C-alpha atoms as a PDB file:
ATOM      1  CA  UNK A   1      37.547  -8.302 149.178  1.00  0.00           C
ATOM      2  CA  UNK A   2      39.900 -10.907 147.811  1.00  0.00           C
ATOM      3  CA  UNK A   3      39.628 -14.364 149.316  1.00  0.00           C
ATOM      4  CA  UNK A   4      43.390 -14.674 149.004  1.00  0.00           C
ATOM      5  CA  UNK A   5      44.252 -12.111 151.681  1.00  0.00           C
ATOM      6  CA  UNK A   6      47.198 -13.192 153.808  1.00  0.00           C
ATOM      7  CA  UNK A   7      46.157 -15.530 156.611  1.00  0.00           C
ATOM      8  CA  UNK A   8      48.230 -13.381 158.953  1.00  0.00           C
ATOM      9  CA  UNK A   9      45.828 -10.451 158.468  1.00  0.00           C
ATOM     10  CA  UNK A  10      42.777 -12.511 159.306  1.00  0.00           C
ATOM     11  CA  UNK A  11      44.558 -14.080 162.264  1.00  0.00           C
ATOM     12  CA  UNK A  12      45.610 -10.670 163.572  1.00  0.00           C
ATOM     13  CA  UNK A  13      42.111  -9.212 163.326  1.00  0.00           C
ATOM     14  CA  UNK A  14      40.566 -12.328 164.849  1.00  0.00           C
ATOM     15  CA  UNK A  15      43.028 -12.211 167.739  1.00  0.00           C
ATOM     16  CA  UNK A  16      42.222  -8.550 168.372  1.00  0.00           C
ATOM     17  CA  UNK A  17      38.491  -9.281 168.369  1.00  0.00           C
ATOM     18  CA  UNK A  18      38.783 -12.306 170.633  1.00  0.00           C
ATOM     19  CA  UNK A  19      41.240 -10.826 173.099  1.00  0.00           C
ATOM     20  CA  UNK A  20      39.716  -7.372 173.312  1.00  0.00           C
ATOM     21  CA  UNK A  21      36.014  -8.053 172.982  1.00  0.00           C
ATOM     22  CA  UNK A  22      35.247 -11.536 174.240  1.00  0.00           C
ATOM     23  CA  UNK A  23      33.543 -10.198 177.345  1.00  0.00           C
ATOM     24  CA  UNK A  24      30.880  -8.485 175.211  1.00  0.00           C
ATOM     25  CA  UNK A  25      30.081 -11.813 173.560  1.00  0.00           C
ATOM     26  CA  UNK A  26      29.546 -13.653 176.837  1.00  0.00           C
ATOM     27  CA  UNK A  27      27.718 -10.898 178.715  1.00  0.00           C
ATOM     28  CA  UNK A  28      25.380  -8.292 177.253  1.00  0.00           C
ATOM     29  CA  UNK A  29      25.776  -5.876 180.173  1.00  0.00           C
ATOM     30  CA  UNK A  30      28.919  -3.738 180.441  1.00  0.00           C
ATOM     31  CA  UNK A  31      30.964  -4.389 183.560  1.00  0.00           C
ATOM     32  CA  UNK A  32      31.053  -1.648 186.144  1.00  0.00           C
ATOM     33  CA  UNK A  33      34.321   0.288 186.470  1.00  0.00           C
ATOM     34  CA  UNK A  34      36.904  -1.829 188.193  1.00  0.00           C
ATOM     35  CA  UNK A  35      35.037  -5.072 187.621  1.00  0.00           C
ATOM     36  CA  UNK A  36      37.150  -8.166 187.175  1.00  0.00           C
ATOM     37  CA  UNK A  37      38.408  -8.517 183.625  1.00  0.00           C
ATOM     38  CA  UNK A  38      37.360  -5.102 182.361  1.00  0.00           C
ATOM     39  CA  UNK A  39      40.782  -3.467 182.634  1.00  0.00           C
ATOM     40  CA  UNK A  40      42.582  -6.250 180.808  1.00  0.00           C
ATOM     41  CA  UNK A  41      40.182  -5.932 177.897  1.00  0.00           C
ATOM     42  CA  UNK A  42      40.911  -2.219 177.582  1.00  0.00           C
ATOM     43  CA  UNK A  43      44.665  -2.751 177.805  1.00  0.00           C
ATOM     44  CA  UNK A  44      44.685  -5.126 174.830  1.00  0.00           C
ATOM     45  CA  UNK A  45      42.643  -3.111 172.354  1.00  0.00           C
ATOM     46  CA  UNK A  46      43.919   0.315 173.420  1.00  0.00           C
ATOM     47  CA  UNK A  47      47.507  -0.584 172.462  1.00  0.00           C
ATOM     48  CA  UNK A  48      48.756   2.322 170.292  1.00  0.00           C
ATOM     49  CA  UNK A  49      50.915  -0.112 168.332  1.00  0.00           C
ATOM     50  CA  UNK A  50      47.902  -2.182 167.240  1.00  0.00           C
ATOM     51  CA  UNK A  51      48.276  -3.257 163.625  1.00  0.00           C
ATOM     52  CA  UNK A  52      46.838  -1.320 160.716  1.00  0.00           C
ATOM     53  CA  UNK A  53      46.025  -3.563 157.776  1.00  0.00           C
ATOM     54  CA  UNK A  54      45.802  -1.605 154.540  1.00  0.00           C
ATOM     55  CA  UNK A  55      43.846  -4.397 152.860  1.00  0.00           C
ATOM     56  CA  UNK A  56      41.060  -4.053 155.429  1.00  0.00           C
ATOM     57  CA  UNK A  57      40.463  -0.438 154.408  1.00  0.00           C
ATOM     58  CA  UNK A  58      38.558  -1.899 151.451  1.00  0.00           C
ATOM     59  CA  UNK A  59      35.751  -2.906 153.819  1.00  0.00           C
ATOM     60  CA  UNK A  60      34.629   0.730 153.805  1.00  0.00           C
ATOM     61  CA  UNK A  61      31.808   1.071 151.266  1.00  0.00           C
ATOM     62  CA  UNK A  62      31.757   4.875 150.913  1.00  0.00           C
ATOM     63  CA  UNK A  63      28.337   4.612 149.292  1.00  0.00           C
ATOM     64  CA  UNK A  64      26.448   7.903 149.183  1.00  0.00           C
ATOM     65  CA  UNK A  65      23.131   6.023 149.255  1.00  0.00           C
ATOM     66  CA  UNK A  66      24.026   4.040 152.401  1.00  0.00           C
ATOM     67  CA  UNK A  67      21.287   4.877 154.919  1.00  0.00           C
ATOM     68  CA  UNK A  68      23.273   3.158 157.675  1.00  0.00           C
ATOM     69  CA  UNK A  69      26.195   5.575 157.386  1.00  0.00           C
ATOM     70  CA  UNK A  70      26.881   9.004 158.803  1.00  0.00           C
ATOM     71  CA  UNK A  71      29.296  11.618 157.483  1.00  0.00           C
ATOM     72  CA  UNK A  72      30.930  12.635 154.226  1.00  0.00           C
ATOM     73  CA  UNK A  73      31.600   9.942 151.640  1.00  0.00           C
ATOM     74  CA  UNK A  74      35.056  11.417 151.049  1.00  0.00           C
ATOM     75  CA  UNK A  75      36.009  11.744 154.726  1.00  0.00           C
ATOM     76  CA  UNK A  76      39.663  10.758 155.236  1.00  0.00           C
ATOM     77  CA  UNK A  77      38.743   8.325 158.038  1.00  0.00           C
ATOM     78  CA  UNK A  78      36.053   5.644 158.056  1.00  0.00           C
ATOM     79  CA  UNK A  79      35.026   3.932 161.274  1.00  0.00           C
ATOM     80  CA  UNK A  80      33.103   0.722 160.635  1.00  0.00           C
ATOM     81  CA  UNK A  81      31.144  -0.688 163.584  1.00  0.00           C
ATOM     82  CA  UNK A  82      29.931  -4.302 163.759  1.00  0.00           C
ATOM     83  CA  UNK A  83      27.281  -4.368 166.465  1.00  0.00           C
ATOM     84  CA  UNK A  84      24.184  -6.017 167.919  1.00  0.00           C
ATOM     85  CA  UNK A  85      21.235  -4.116 169.395  1.00  0.00           C
ATOM     86  CA  UNK A  86      21.074  -6.561 172.315  1.00  0.00           C
ATOM     87  CA  UNK A  87      24.716  -5.984 173.213  1.00  0.00           C
ATOM     88  CA  UNK A  88      25.165  -3.904 176.355  1.00  0.00           C
ATOM     89  CA  UNK A  89      28.673  -2.824 175.363  1.00  0.00           C
ATOM     90  CA  UNK A  90      27.358  -1.597 172.012  1.00  0.00           C
ATOM     91  CA  UNK A  91      24.809   0.483 173.882  1.00  0.00           C
ATOM     92  CA  UNK A  92      27.548   1.887 176.078  1.00  0.00           C
ATOM     93  CA  UNK A  93      29.518   2.955 173.008  1.00  0.00           C
ATOM     94  CA  UNK A  94      26.388   4.445 171.391  1.00  0.00           C
ATOM     95  CA  UNK A  95      25.533   6.501 174.471  1.00  0.00           C
ATOM     96  CA  UNK A  96      28.932   7.420 175.908  1.00  0.00           C
ATOM     97  CA  UNK A  97      31.374   7.610 173.008  1.00  0.00           C
ATOM     98  CA  UNK A  98      29.733   7.875 169.607  1.00  0.00           C
ATOM     99  CA  UNK A  99      28.027  11.267 170.185  1.00  0.00           C
ATOM    100  CA  UNK A 100      31.401  12.795 171.076  1.00  0.00           C
ATOM    101  CA  UNK A 101      32.994  11.334 167.940  1.00  0.00           C
ATOM    102  CA  UNK A 102      30.157  12.713 165.813  1.00  0.00           C
ATOM    103  CA  UNK A 103      30.513  16.176 167.276  1.00  0.00           C
ATOM    104  CA  UNK A 104      34.301  16.275 167.095  1.00  0.00           C
ATOM    105  CA  UNK A 105      35.025  14.442 163.844  1.00  0.00           C
ATOM    106  CA  UNK A 106      31.915  13.746 161.749  1.00  0.00           C
ATOM    107  CA  UNK A 107      30.653  17.315 161.820  1.00  0.00           C
ATOM    108  CA  UNK A 108      33.944  18.726 160.548  1.00  0.00           C
ATOM    109  CA  UNK A 109      34.243  16.172 157.740  1.00  0.00           C
ATOM    110  CA  UNK A 110      37.111  14.123 159.199  1.00  0.00           C
ATOM    111  CA  UNK A 111      35.140  10.964 160.005  1.00  0.00           C
ATOM    112  CA  UNK A 112      32.511   8.793 158.372  1.00  0.00           C
ATOM    113  CA  UNK A 113      30.766   6.123 160.454  1.00  0.00           C
ATOM    114  CA  UNK A 114      29.452   3.036 158.685  1.00  0.00           C
ATOM    115  CA  UNK A 115      27.223   0.642 160.605  1.00  0.00           C
ATOM    116  CA  UNK A 116      27.179  -3.102 160.047  1.00  0.00           C
ATOM    117  CA  UNK A 117      24.466  -5.261 161.578  1.00  0.00           C
ATOM    118  CA  UNK A 118      26.206  -8.132 163.350  1.00  0.00           C
ATOM    119  CA  UNK A 119      23.473  -9.903 165.364  1.00  0.00           C
ATOM    120  CA  UNK A 120      24.889 -12.674 167.565  1.00  0.00           C
ATOM    121  CA  UNK A 121      22.336 -12.961 170.363  1.00  0.00           C
ATOM    122  CA  UNK A 122      19.573 -14.900 168.615  1.00  0.00           C
ATOM    123  CA  UNK A 123      16.235 -14.223 166.977  1.00  0.00           C
ATOM    124  CA  UNK A 124      15.507 -10.873 168.632  1.00  0.00           C
ATOM    125  CA  UNK A 125      18.931  -9.610 167.577  1.00  0.00           C
ATOM    126  CA  UNK A 126      18.174 -10.631 164.011  1.00  0.00           C
ATOM    127  CA  UNK A 127      14.740  -8.966 164.157  1.00  0.00           C
ATOM    128  CA  UNK A 128      16.197  -5.735 165.551  1.00  0.00           C
ATOM    129  CA  UNK A 129      18.872  -5.726 162.831  1.00  0.00           C
ATOM    130  CA  UNK A 130      16.247  -6.075 160.095  1.00  0.00           C
ATOM    131  CA  UNK A 131      14.103  -3.405 161.753  1.00  0.00           C
ATOM    132  CA  UNK A 132      17.023  -0.968 161.808  1.00  0.00           C
ATOM    133  CA  UNK A 133      17.548  -1.578 158.101  1.00  0.00           C
ATOM    134  CA  UNK A 134      13.823  -1.012 157.502  1.00  0.00           C
ATOM    135  CA  UNK A 135      13.980   2.267 159.429  1.00  0.00           C
ATOM    136  CA  UNK A 136      16.896   3.265 157.215  1.00  0.00           C
ATOM    137  CA  UNK A 137      14.712   2.750 154.153  1.00  0.00           C
ATOM    138  CA  UNK A 138      12.718   5.731 155.365  1.00  0.00           C
ATOM    139  CA  UNK A 139      15.716   7.788 156.447  1.00  0.00           C
ATOM    140  CA  UNK A 140      15.376   7.033 160.148  1.00  0.00           C
ATOM    141  CA  UNK A 141      18.162   4.529 160.841  1.00  0.00           C
ATOM    142  CA  UNK A 142      20.131   6.740 163.227  1.00  0.00           C
ATOM    143  CA  UNK A 143      16.980   7.794 165.070  1.00  0.00           C
ATOM    144  CA  UNK A 144      16.064   4.107 165.470  1.00  0.00           C
ATOM    145  CA  UNK A 145      19.646   3.384 166.560  1.00  0.00           C
ATOM    146  CA  UNK A 146      19.373   6.038 169.277  1.00  0.00           C
ATOM    147  CA  UNK A 147      16.015   4.741 170.520  1.00  0.00           C
ATOM    148  CA  UNK A 148      17.137   1.090 170.539  1.00  0.00           C
ATOM    149  CA  UNK A 149      20.291   1.932 172.473  1.00  0.00           C
ATOM    150  CA  UNK A 150      18.662   4.232 175.003  1.00  0.00           C
ATOM    151  CA  UNK A 151      19.303   3.317 178.640  1.00  0.00           C
ATOM    152  CA  UNK A 152      17.087   0.364 179.553  1.00  0.00           C
ATOM    153  CA  UNK A 153      15.783  -0.169 176.000  1.00  0.00           C
ATOM    154  CA  UNK A 154      17.222  -3.648 175.434  1.00  0.00           C
ATOM    155  CA  UNK A 155      15.772  -4.913 178.712  1.00  0.00           C
ATOM    156  CA  UNK A 156      12.326  -4.445 177.154  1.00  0.00           C
ATOM    157  CA  UNK A 157      13.236  -6.868 174.384  1.00  0.00           C
ATOM    158  CA  UNK A 158      12.857  -6.584 170.638  1.00  0.00           C
ATOM    159  CA  UNK A 159       9.607  -8.340 169.927  1.00  0.00           C
ATOM    160  CA  UNK A 160       7.414  -7.227 167.053  1.00  0.00           C
ATOM    161  CA  UNK A 161       5.331  -4.729 169.052  1.00  0.00           C
ATOM    162  CA  UNK A 162       8.415  -3.315 170.719  1.00  0.00           C
ATOM    163  CA  UNK A 163      10.152  -2.788 167.386  1.00  0.00           C
ATOM    164  CA  UNK A 164       7.093  -0.937 166.095  1.00  0.00           C
ATOM    165  CA  UNK A 165       7.168   1.245 169.213  1.00  0.00           C
ATOM    166  CA  UNK A 166      10.832   2.030 168.620  1.00  0.00           C
ATOM    167  CA  UNK A 167      10.101   2.891 165.001  1.00  0.00           C
ATOM    168  CA  UNK A 168       7.349   5.236 166.132  1.00  0.00           C
ATOM    169  CA  UNK A 169       9.724   6.826 168.650  1.00  0.00           C
ATOM    170  CA  UNK A 170      12.311   7.212 165.866  1.00  0.00           C
ATOM    171  CA  UNK A 171       9.800   9.070 163.695  1.00  0.00           C
ATOM    172  CA  UNK A 172       9.474   6.431 160.967  1.00  0.00           C
ATOM    173  CA  UNK A 173       6.574   7.876 158.934  1.00  0.00           C
ATOM    174  CA  UNK A 174       5.066   4.725 157.391  1.00  0.00           C
ATOM    175  CA  UNK A 175       4.821   1.973 159.998  1.00  0.00           C
ATOM    176  CA  UNK A 176       3.072  -0.450 157.667  1.00  0.00           C
ATOM    177  CA  UNK A 177       5.918  -0.153 155.180  1.00  0.00           C
ATOM    178  CA  UNK A 178       8.404  -0.486 158.053  1.00  0.00           C
ATOM    179  CA  UNK A 179       6.838  -3.802 159.096  1.00  0.00           C
ATOM    180  CA  UNK A 180       6.868  -5.114 155.548  1.00  0.00           C
ATOM    181  CA  UNK A 181      10.433  -4.015 154.884  1.00  0.00           C
ATOM    182  CA  UNK A 182      11.618  -5.589 158.133  1.00  0.00           C
ATOM    183  CA  UNK A 183      10.188  -8.990 157.168  1.00  0.00           C
ATOM    184  CA  UNK A 184      11.420  -8.836 153.580  1.00  0.00           C
ATOM    185  CA  UNK A 185      13.987 -10.961 151.811  1.00  0.00           C
ATOM    186  CA  UNK A 186      15.904  -7.763 151.085  1.00  0.00           C
ATOM    187  CA  UNK A 187      16.267  -7.045 154.806  1.00  0.00           C
ATOM    188  CA  UNK A 188      17.479 -10.585 155.485  1.00  0.00           C
ATOM    189  CA  UNK A 189      19.985 -10.328 152.665  1.00  0.00           C
ATOM    190  CA  UNK A 190      21.290  -6.965 153.862  1.00  0.00           C
ATOM    191  CA  UNK A 191      21.827  -8.307 157.385  1.00  0.00           C
ATOM    192  CA  UNK A 192      23.407 -11.502 156.057  1.00  0.00           C
ATOM    193  CA  UNK A 193      25.825  -9.461 153.948  1.00  0.00           C
ATOM    194  CA  UNK A 194      26.912  -7.435 156.976  1.00  0.00           C
ATOM    195  CA  UNK A 195      27.312 -10.576 159.090  1.00  0.00           C
ATOM    196  CA  UNK A 196      29.413 -12.306 156.470  1.00  0.00           C
ATOM    197  CA  UNK A 197      31.720  -9.312 156.237  1.00  0.00           C
ATOM    198  CA  UNK A 198      32.195  -9.342 160.008  1.00  0.00           C
ATOM    199  CA  UNK A 199      32.941 -13.056 160.108  1.00  0.00           C
ATOM    200  CA  UNK A 200      35.262 -12.735 157.131  1.00  0.00           C
ATOM    201  CA  UNK A 201      37.476 -10.244 158.946  1.00  0.00           C
ATOM    202  CA  UNK A 202      37.479 -12.433 162.069  1.00  0.00           C
ATOM    203  CA  UNK A 203      35.154 -10.501 164.403  1.00  0.00           C
ATOM    204  CA  UNK A 204      33.754 -12.801 167.078  1.00  0.00           C
ATOM    205  CA  UNK A 205      32.262 -10.286 169.506  1.00  0.00           C
ATOM    206  CA  UNK A 206      30.415  -6.988 169.631  1.00  0.00           C
ATOM    207  CA  UNK A 207      31.166  -4.207 169.267  1.00  0.00           C
ATOM    208  CA  UNK A 208      34.078  -4.640 166.870  1.00  0.00           C
ATOM    209  CA  UNK A 209      35.503  -1.753 164.849  1.00  0.00           C
ATOM    210  CA  UNK A 210      37.760  -0.964 161.936  1.00  0.00           C
ATOM    211  CA  UNK A 211      39.272   2.508 161.666  1.00  0.00           C
ATOM    212  CA  UNK A 212      40.981   2.803 158.288  1.00  0.00           C
ATOM    213  CA  UNK A 213      42.066  -0.819 158.587  1.00  0.00           C
ATOM    214  CA  UNK A 214      42.962  -0.779 162.284  1.00  0.00           C
ATOM    215  CA  UNK A 215      40.880  -3.222 164.379  1.00  0.00           C
ATOM    216  CA  UNK A 216      39.563  -2.153 167.768  1.00  0.00           C
ATOM    217  CA  UNK A 217      37.278  -4.382 169.804  1.00  0.00           C
ATOM    218  CA  UNK A 218      35.056  -3.535 172.731  1.00  0.00           C
ATOM    219  CA  UNK A 219      33.486  -0.348 174.064  1.00  0.00           C
ATOM    220  CA  UNK A 220      36.829   1.245 174.797  1.00  0.00           C
ATOM    221  CA  UNK A 221      37.338   4.708 176.321  1.00  0.00           C
ATOM    222  CA  UNK A 222      36.873   7.744 174.115  1.00  0.00           C
ATOM    223  CA  UNK A 223      40.627   8.327 174.078  1.00  0.00           C
ATOM    224  CA  UNK A 224      41.220   4.991 172.324  1.00  0.00           C
ATOM    225  CA  UNK A 225      39.026   6.095 169.416  1.00  0.00           C
ATOM    226  CA  UNK A 226      40.295   9.659 169.229  1.00  0.00           C
ATOM    227  CA  UNK A 227      43.900   8.417 169.128  1.00  0.00           C
ATOM    228  CA  UNK A 228      43.090   5.981 166.312  1.00  0.00           C
ATOM    229  CA  UNK A 229      41.043   8.525 164.333  1.00  0.00           C
ATOM    230  CA  UNK A 230      43.673  11.251 164.591  1.00  0.00           C
ATOM    231  CA  UNK A 231      46.458   8.848 163.628  1.00  0.00           C
ATOM    232  CA  UNK A 232      44.403   7.645 160.639  1.00  0.00           C
ATOM    233  CA  UNK A 233      43.592  11.211 159.564  1.00  0.00           C
ATOM    234  CA  UNK A 234      47.267  12.135 159.710  1.00  0.00           C
ATOM    235  CA  UNK A 235      48.237   9.100 157.632  1.00  0.00           C
ATOM    236  CA  UNK A 236      45.446   9.497 155.063  1.00  0.00           C
ATOM    237  CA  UNK A 237      46.503  10.839 151.651  1.00  0.00           C
ATOM    238  CA  UNK A 238      45.563  14.444 151.094  1.00  0.00           C
ATOM    239  CA  UNK A 239      42.842  14.860 148.495  1.00  0.00           C
ATOM    240  CA  UNK A 240      43.051  17.606 145.924  1.00  0.00           C
ATOM    241  CA  UNK A 241      40.109  19.928 145.606  1.00  0.00           C
ATOM    242  CA  UNK A 242      38.299  19.408 142.298  1.00  0.00           C
ATOM    243  CA  UNK A 243      39.570  21.727 139.579  1.00  0.00           C
ATOM    244  CA  UNK A 244      37.064  24.385 138.625  1.00  0.00           C
ATOM    245  CA  UNK A 245      36.467  24.757 134.928  1.00  0.00           C
ATOM    246  CA  UNK A 246      37.300  28.128 133.418  1.00  0.00           C
ATOM    247  CA  UNK A 247      34.227  30.182 132.402  1.00  0.00           C
ATOM    248  CA  UNK A 248      35.012  29.786 128.697  1.00  0.00           C
ATOM    249  CA  UNK A 249      35.433  26.002 129.115  1.00  0.00           C
ATOM    250  CA  UNK A 250      32.075  25.747 130.867  1.00  0.00           C
ATOM    251  CA  UNK A 251      30.392  27.777 128.150  1.00  0.00           C
ATOM    252  CA  UNK A 252      31.938  25.572 125.475  1.00  0.00           C
ATOM    253  CA  UNK A 253      30.665  22.410 127.138  1.00  0.00           C
ATOM    254  CA  UNK A 254      27.158  23.850 127.388  1.00  0.00           C
ATOM    255  CA  UNK A 255      27.225  24.757 123.732  1.00  0.00           C
ATOM    256  CA  UNK A 256      28.167  21.171 122.814  1.00  0.00           C
ATOM    257  CA  UNK A 257      25.094  19.699 124.545  1.00  0.00           C
END
């Protein structure tokens, strides 16, 4: 991402993150329906006219080897989530909204979800972020994600023994490797890279999202995400199916090898 992006873009994303998600930064538990302040947060980030910044679409990695991503690499829409495992709002999104998005959009190839570790609640947040990356090294990131965001999971903390228990629950096959990977310089670098990307775009709270360059902050209602995903899918350029080589062309290429 170019460092020379217009200041207006950064300011707009930062404003969206601050206005729409500040509650999740100051309190890890989601407010109950009707609680003071919760409706105003939803009103800000659910605005259908929220800006779409084409330059921010470049934050999507679309890396086939990304263990912290779900869905087709060539999906027309990419949802990037910046989140913390100690964040109650992130857990609310993971339990109440994400499964519906996976079923409706990921499974039919419309949506790709890319996770970014954005730990902001201290040492245990950092440890959980590295542990999730380590679980991903053995193909169990999303299972770890589900276990760590289960109802009541964060209240048990993310100490070393607890992280091992979560890895076991997630089906991580080699727990010794998991522990080593989680404490490695590679894990720290991966988390740092995700954090820097989040801060670069102006995110100051969790969860924060980008949907094809459109910022959304906070664990908003399902309708907020479906509206943004469908609008992004409609606006996305149509991709041509790869041209199939004629039988004689294929035979010729084989003969040249």
